[in-house]
The first five atom37 places (N, CA, C, CB, O) and aatype in JSON, in Angstrom:
{
  "aatype": [12, 1, 19, 16, 19, 1, 10, 13, 0, 1, 10, 1, 3, 9, 0, 7, 0, 15, 3, 10, 0, 1, 6, 10, 14, 7, 6, 0, 16, 0, 3, 16, 19, 17, 1, 10, 10, 0, 3, 6, 8, 14, 6, 10, 0, 0, 18, 1, 7, 0, 19, 15, 19, 0, 19, 2, 0, 6, 18, 0, 1, 12, 3, 0, 1, 9, 0, 3, 7, 3, 6, 9, 0, 13, 10, 14, 14, 19, 15, 7, 7],
  "atom_mask": [
    [1, 1, 1, 1, 1],
    [1, 1, 1, 1, 1],
    [1, 1, 1, 1, 1],
    [1, 1, 1, 1, 1],
    [1, 1, 1, 1, 1],
    [1, 1, 1, 1, 1],
    [1, 1, 1, 1, 1],
    [1, 1, 1, 1, 1],
    [1, 1, 1, 1, 1],
    [1, 1, 1, 1, 1],
    [1, 1, 1, 1, 1],
    [1, 1, 1, 1, 1],
    [1, 1, 1, 1, 1],
    [1, 1, 1, 1, 1],
    [1, 1, 1, 1, 1],
    [1, 1, 1, 0, 1],
    [1, 1, 1, 1, 1],
    [1, 1, 1, 1, 1],
    [1, 1, 1, 1, 1],
    [1, 1, 1, 1, 1],
    [1, 1, 1, 1, 1],
    [1, 1, 1, 1, 1],
    [1, 1, 1, 1, 1],
    [1, 1, 1, 1, 1],
    [1, 1, 1, 1, 1],
    [1, 1, 1, 0, 1],
    [1, 1, 1, 1, 1],
    [1, 1, 1, 1, 1],
    [1, 1, 1, 1, 1],
    [1, 1, 1, 1, 1],
    [1, 1, 1, 1, 1],
    [1, 1, 1, 1, 1],
    [1, 1, 1, 1, 1],
    [1, 1, 1, 1, 1],
    [1, 1, 1, 1, 1],
    [1, 1, 1, 1, 1],
    [1, 1, 1, 1, 1],
    [1, 1, 1, 1, 1],
    [1, 1, 1, 1, 1],
    [1, 1, 1, 1, 1],
    [1, 1, 1, 1, 1],
    [1, 1, 1, 1, 1],
    [1, 1, 1, 1, 1],
    [1, 1, 1, 1, 1],
    [1, 1, 1, 1, 1],
    [1, 1, 1, 1, 1],
    [1, 1, 1, 1, 1],
    [1, 1, 1, 1, 1],
    [1, 1, 1, 0, 1],
    [1, 1, 1, 1, 1],
    [1, 1, 1, 1, 1],
    [1, 1, 1, 1, 1],
    [1, 1, 1, 1, 1],
    [1, 1, 1, 1, 1],
    [1, 1, 1, 1, 1],
    [1, 1, 1, 1, 1],
    [1, 1, 1, 1, 1],
    [1, 1, 1, 1, 1],
    [1, 1, 1, 1, 1],
    [1, 1, 1, 1, 1],
    [1, 1, 1, 1, 1],
    [1, 1, 1, 1, 1],
    [1, 1, 1, 1, 1],
    [1, 1, 1, 1, 1],
    [1, 1, 1, 1, 1],
    [1, 1, 1, 1, 1],
    [1, 1, 1, 1, 1],
    [1, 1, 1, 1, 1],
    [1, 1, 1, 0, 1],
    [1, 1, 1, 1, 1],
    [1, 1, 1, 1, 1],
    [1, 1, 1, 1, 1],
    [1, 1, 1, 1, 1],
    [1, 1, 1, 1, 1],
    [1, 1, 1, 1, 1],
    [1, 1, 1, 1, 1],
    [1, 1, 1, 1, 1],
    [1, 1, 1, 1, 1],
    [1, 1, 1, 1, 1],
    [1, 1, 1, 0, 1],
    [1, 1, 1, 0, 1]
  ],
  "atom_positions": [
    [[13.18, 1.04, -7.71], [13.71, -0.06, -7.15], [13.11, -1.2, -8.04], [13.38, -0.14, -5.61], [11.97, -1.14, -8.5]],
    [[13.87, -2.13, -8.24], [13.75, -3.48, -8.96], [13.6, -4.57, -8.21], [14.81, -3.78, -9.74], [14.5, -4.92, -7.44]],
    [[12.33, -5.29, -8.35], [12.23, -6.46, -7.59], [11.77, -7.63, -8.44], [11.32, -6.24, -6.45], [11.38, -7.38, -9.58]],
    [[11.77, -8.84, -8.03], [11.32, -10.25, -8.59], [10.16, -10.53, -8.04], [12.23, -11.41, -8.33], [10.05, -10.44, -6.81]],
    [[9.18, -10.88, -8.77], [7.83, -11.3, -8.31], [7.61, -12.72, -8.77], [6.69, -10.36, -8.86], [7.74, -12.96, -9.97]],
    [[7.26, -13.74, -7.88], [6.99, -15.16, -8.16], [5.55, -15.21, -7.91], [7.82, -16.21, -7.27], [4.97, -14.63, -7.01]],
    [[5.02, -15.99, -8.82], [3.46, -16.47, -8.66], [3.53, -17.9, -8.74], [2.38, -15.9, -9.85], [4.48, -18.53, -9.2]],
    [[2.37, -18.43, -8.22], [2.15, -19.87, -8.12], [0.75, -20.24, -8.7], [2.28, -20.33, -6.63], [-0.14, -19.4, -8.79]],
    [[0.63, -21.28, -9.01], [-0.67, -21.99, -9.34], [-1.48, -21.2, -10.26], [-1.51, -22.28, -8.1], [-1.06, -20.83, -11.35]],
    [[-2.81, -20.91, -9.74], [-3.8, -20.21, -10.52], [-3.15, -18.66, -10.79], [-5.32, -20.21, -9.67], [-3.36, -18.09, -11.86]],
    [[-2.44, -18.12, -9.86], [-2.02, -16.75, -10.02], [-1.0, -16.76, -11.14], [-1.43, -16.14, -8.69], [-0.96, -15.76, -11.86]],
    [[-0.18, -17.77, -11.39], [0.81, -17.89, -12.51], [-0.11, -17.97, -13.83], [1.82, -19.28, -12.31], [0.14, -17.26, -14.81]],
    [[-1.11, -18.82, -13.78], [-1.89, -18.96, -15.0], [-2.58, -17.67, -15.45], [-2.91, -20.02, -14.82], [-2.77, -17.44, -16.65]],
    [[-2.97, -16.76, -14.42], [-3.7, -15.64, -14.85], [-2.71, -14.74, -15.49], [-4.46, -14.96, -13.73], [-2.93, -14.08, -16.5]],
    [[-1.5, -14.77, -14.75], [-0.32, -13.61, -15.33], [0.22, -14.13, -16.44], [0.97, -13.25, -14.34], [0.72, -13.37, -17.27]],
    [[0.21, -15.44, -16.6], [1.04, -15.9, -17.85], [2.4, -16.16, -17.63], [0.0, 0.0, 0.0], [3.11, -16.55, -18.56]],
    [[2.87, -15.99, -16.49], [4.39, -16.18, -16.04], [4.38, -16.52, -14.75], [5.31, -14.96, -16.19], [3.43, -16.21, -14.03]],
    [[5.56, -17.27, -14.26], [5.73, -17.62, -12.85], [6.66, -16.53, -12.21], [6.35, -19.09, -12.7], [6.44, -16.14, -11.06]],
    [[7.59, -16.08, -12.89], [8.61, -15.06, -12.38], [8.47, -13.66, -13.43], [10.3, -15.81, -12.43], [8.44, -13.65, -14.66]],
    [[8.42, -12.7, -12.61], [8.31, -11.16, -13.09], [9.22, -10.31, -12.59], [7.07, -10.52, -12.78], [9.5, -10.41, -11.4]],
    [[9.8, -9.39, -13.34], [10.67, -8.34, -12.79], [9.86, -7.01, -12.76], [12.02, -8.19, -13.66], [9.27, -6.71, -13.8]],
    [[9.79, -6.32, -11.86], [8.99, -5.15, -11.9], [9.8, -4.04, -11.32], [7.69, -5.33, -11.17], [10.62, -4.3, -10.43]],
    [[9.63, -2.75, -11.78], [10.17, -1.45, -11.17], [9.1, -0.85, -10.28], [10.59, -0.38, -12.3], [7.96, -0.72, -10.71]],
    [[9.42, -0.5, -9.1], [8.57, 0.02, -8.13], [9.01, 1.33, -7.86], [8.52, -0.78, -6.95], [10.11, 1.7, -8.26]],
    [[8.13, 2.23, -7.11], [8.45, 3.54, -6.71], [9.39, 3.52, -5.34], [7.07, 4.34, -6.51], [9.45, 2.53, -4.62]],
    [[9.97, 4.52, -5.12], [10.92, 4.4, -3.88], [10.47, 3.68, -2.62], [0.0, 0.0, 0.0], [11.18, 2.86, -2.03]],
    [[9.18, 4.06, -2.23], [8.72, 3.33, -1.0], [7.67, 2.58, -1.53], [8.26, 4.22, 0.22], [6.8, 3.08, -2.23]],
    [[7.71, 1.27, -1.2], [6.56, 0.27, -1.69], [6.4, -0.87, -0.61], [6.96, -0.45, -3.22], [7.25, -1.21, 0.21]],
    [[5.27, -1.32, -0.76], [4.89, -2.67, 0.37], [4.49, -3.69, -0.53], [3.51, -2.42, 1.57], [4.36, -3.51, -1.74]],
    [[4.27, -4.92, 0.12], [3.93, -6.12, -0.78], [2.53, -5.7, -1.37], [3.87, -7.65, 0.08], [2.2, -6.13, -2.48]],
    [[1.73, -4.92, -0.68], [0.62, -4.59, -1.2], [0.63, -3.67, -2.38], [-0.07, -4.14, -0.27], [-0.23, -3.73, -3.26]],
    [[1.62, -2.81, -2.39], [2.0, -2.05, -3.72], [2.21, -2.98, -4.98], [3.37, -1.23, -3.5], [1.75, -2.71, -6.09]],
    [[2.89, -4.01, -4.7], [3.23, -5.17, -5.66], [2.0, -5.72, -6.14], [4.05, -6.3, -5.0], [1.85, -5.83, -7.35]],
    [[1.01, -6.11, -5.26], [-0.1, -6.76, -5.63], [-0.93, -5.87, -6.34], [-0.74, -7.32, -4.57], [-1.49, -6.33, -7.33]],
    [[-1.13, -4.66, -6.02], [-1.93, -3.66, -6.69], [-1.53, -3.49, -8.06], [-1.86, -2.38, -6.01], [-2.31, -3.48, -9.01]],
    [[-0.17, -3.34, -8.13], [0.45, -3.24, -9.62], [0.18, -4.57, -10.49], [2.16, -3.02, -9.54], [-0.1, -4.51, -11.69]],
    [[0.26, -5.46, -9.96], [-0.12, -6.95, -10.66], [-1.55, -6.95, -10.88], [0.23, -8.33, -9.69], [-1.92, -7.36, -11.98]],
    [[-2.33, -6.61, -10.14], [-3.89, -6.54, -10.28], [-4.23, -5.57, -11.31], [-4.64, -6.11, -8.92], [-5.11, -5.86, -12.11]],
    [[-3.65, -4.51, -11.38], [-3.87, -3.5, -12.39], [-3.5, -3.98, -13.82], [-3.07, -2.26, -12.03], [-4.14, -3.57, -14.79]],
    [[-2.46, -4.84, -13.95], [-1.95, -5.5, -15.13], [-2.79, -6.49, -15.39], [-0.62, -5.99, -15.04], [-3.13, -6.66, -16.56]],
    [[-3.26, -7.3, -14.4], [-4.14, -8.58, -14.69], [-5.5, -8.41, -13.71], [-3.21, -10.13, -14.27], [-5.54, -8.89, -12.58]],
    [[-6.4, -7.81, -14.18], [-7.62, -7.59, -13.3], [-8.22, -8.84, -12.68], [-8.71, -6.92, -14.09], [-8.89, -8.78, -11.65]],
    [[-7.95, -10.05, -13.39], [-8.6, -11.21, -12.55], [-7.92, -11.53, -11.37], [-8.7, -12.47, -13.3], [-8.54, -12.17, -10.52]],
    [[-6.66, -11.17, -11.13], [-6.11, -11.38, -9.8], [-6.68, -10.63, -8.57], [-4.76, -11.06, -9.87], [-6.54, -11.06, -7.43]],
    [[-7.34, -9.49, -8.88], [-8.0, -8.79, -7.95], [-8.86, -9.68, -6.93], [-8.8, -7.83, -8.67], [-8.86, -9.42, -5.73]],
    [[-9.53, -10.64, -7.42], [-10.4, -11.51, -6.74], [-9.78, -12.32, -5.62], [-10.97, -12.38, -7.69], [-10.43, -12.75, -4.67]],
    [[-8.47, -12.5, -5.8], [-7.52, -13.28, -4.84], [-7.0, -12.42, -3.65], [-6.25, -13.81, -5.65], [-6.35, -12.94, -2.74]],
    [[-7.25, -11.3, -3.67], [-6.47, -10.18, -2.66], [-6.83, -10.77, -1.43], [-6.98, -8.46, -2.72], [-5.85, -10.87, -0.69]],
    [[-7.95, -11.23, -0.93], [-8.31, -11.47, 0.53], [-7.61, -12.86, 0.97], [0.0, 0.0, 0.0], [-7.4, -13.11, 2.15]],
    [[-7.31, -13.67, 0.01], [-6.98, -15.0, 0.28], [-5.37, -15.27, -0.07], [-7.98, -15.93, -0.57], [-4.76, -16.23, 0.41]],
    [[-4.88, -14.5, -0.78], [-3.53, -14.71, -1.14], [-2.42, -14.62, 0.01], [-3.24, -13.74, -2.17], [-2.5, -13.66, 0.76]],
    [[-1.4, -15.56, 0.19], [-0.47, -15.36, 1.09], [0.81, -14.56, 0.43], [-0.12, -16.72, 1.67], [0.92, -14.5, -0.8]],
    [[1.65, -14.03, 1.2], [2.73, -13.26, 0.61], [4.04, -13.75, 1.4], [2.46, -11.61, 0.75], [3.96, -14.04, 2.6]],
    [[5.21, -13.83, 0.71], [6.5, -14.08, 1.32], [7.5, -13.08, 0.72], [6.96, -15.57, 1.09], [7.46, -12.84, -0.49]],
    [[8.31, -12.55, 1.45], [9.34, -11.6, 1.05], [10.67, -12.18, 1.36], [9.18, -10.26, 1.73], [11.09, -12.23, 2.51]],
    [[11.4, -12.64, 0.24], [12.76, -13.11, 0.46], [12.36, -14.51, 1.32], [13.79, -11.89, 1.34], [12.93, -14.71, 2.39]],
    [[11.49, -15.35, 0.86], [11.38, -16.61, 1.35], [10.77, -16.74, 2.71], [12.62, -17.17, 1.35], [10.67, -17.87, 3.18]],
    [[10.31, -15.65, 3.43], [9.87, -15.49, 4.64], [8.47, -14.96, 4.55], [10.76, -14.67, 5.38], [8.2, -13.9, 3.98]],
    [[7.6, -15.75, 5.13], [6.04, -15.16, 5.14], [5.84, -13.71, 5.69], [5.08, -16.1, 6.1], [6.39, -13.44, 6.75]],
    [[5.21, -12.92, 5.16], [5.06, -11.49, 5.38], [3.62, -11.09, 5.33], [5.85, -10.69, 4.36], [2.76, -11.79, 4.8]],
    [[3.39, -9.93, 5.92], [2.14, -9.37, 5.85], [2.08, -8.43, 4.45], [1.89, -8.54, 7.24], [3.11, -8.2, 3.8]],
    [[0.97, -7.99, 4.11], [0.91, -7.15, 2.89], [1.31, -5.97, 3.23], [-0.35, -7.03, 2.26], [1.4, -5.23, 2.25]],
    [[1.66, -5.38, 4.43], [2.09, -4.05, 4.64], [3.61, -4.08, 4.81], [1.38, -3.43, 5.85], [4.21, -3.07, 5.18]],
    [[4.25, -5.27, 4.52], [5.72, -5.45, 4.82], [6.33, -4.61, 3.69], [6.26, -7.07, 4.83], [5.89, -4.59, 2.54]],
    [[7.49, -3.85, 4.2], [8.14, -2.89, 3.36], [9.0, -3.77, 2.34], [9.05, -1.83, 4.25], [9.44, -4.87, 2.68]],
    [[9.2, -3.24, 1.08], [9.89, -4.05, 0.12], [11.3, -3.21, -0.19], [8.9, -4.29, -1.28], [11.27, -1.98, -0.21]],
    [[12.24, -3.77, -0.36], [13.53, -3.06, -0.81], [14.16, -3.49, -2.17], [14.61, -3.28, 0.25], [13.88, -4.58, -2.67]],
    [[14.89, -2.72, -2.69], [15.64, -2.93, -3.97], [16.18, -4.46, -4.06], [16.9, -1.87, -4.04], [16.85, -4.9, -3.13]],
    [[15.92, -5.15, -5.01], [16.47, -6.63, -5.13], [15.67, -7.68, -4.44], [0.0, 0.0, 0.0], [15.93, -8.88, -4.55]],
    [[14.6, -7.17, -3.66], [13.76, -8.23, -2.91], [12.97, -9.2, -3.97], [12.63, -7.45, -1.92], [12.66, -8.92, -5.12]],
    [[12.76, -10.27, -3.36], [11.82, -11.37, -4.06], [10.47, -11.39, -3.29], [12.52, -12.94, -4.01], [10.42, -11.59, -2.08]],
    [[9.45, -11.19, -4.01], [8.14, -11.32, -3.45], [7.24, -12.29, -4.02], [7.53, -10.14, -3.5], [6.81, -12.13, -5.17]],
    [[6.9, -13.36, -3.27], [6.11, -14.4, -3.76], [4.69, -14.28, -3.29], [6.67, -15.68, -3.37], [4.42, -14.05, -2.11]],
    [[3.7, -14.44, -4.31], [2.25, -14.52, -3.88], [1.82, -16.06, -4.04], [1.26, -13.49, -4.84], [2.16, -16.68, -5.05]],
    [[1.09, -16.65, -3.05], [0.72, -17.82, -3.11], [-0.87, -17.84, -2.99], [1.46, -18.55, -2.13], [-1.43, -17.13, -2.15]],
    [[-1.52, -18.6, -3.79], [-2.92, -18.69, -3.74], [-3.16, -19.63, -2.48], [-3.54, -19.26, -5.14], [-2.24, -20.21, -1.91]],
    [[-4.57, -19.72, -2.08], [-5.0, -20.61, -1.12], [-4.9, -22.15, -1.58], [-6.41, -20.21, -0.77], [-5.21, -22.57, -2.7]],
    [[-4.46, -22.86, -0.61], [-4.33, -24.18, -1.09], [-5.51, -25.0, -1.05], [-3.36, -24.82, -0.43], [-6.28, -24.77, -0.12]],
    [[-5.78, -25.88, -1.83], [-7.04, -26.8, -1.99], [-6.76, -28.09, -2.52], [-8.06, -26.21, -2.89], [-5.74, -28.4, -3.13]],
    [[-7.73, -28.82, -2.25], [-7.31, -30.23, -2.72], [-8.2, -31.33, -1.97], [0.0, 0.0, 0.0], [-9.01, -30.97, -1.12]],
    [[-8.06, -32.43, -2.23], [-8.79, -33.41, -1.77], [-8.38, -34.79, -1.67], [0.0, 0.0, 0.0], [-9.16, -35.63, -1.21]]
  ]
}
């Protein structure tokens, strides 16, 4: 199945792109996508516990099932001052 992955802020900087297309195995979750990205970009692994995920513009959990054509967005923690 093919999905679109969107990354923001520091996650985008680490991966070098804000939008990525990825092929996934038949059964996948948001966590499957995250692990694939972390394998490609090991620096992302440090954000695993803090990142938020949205599937098709709806906040979701990492165990959310992913379907063909879905858009998965990973958002880092918000900070500022």
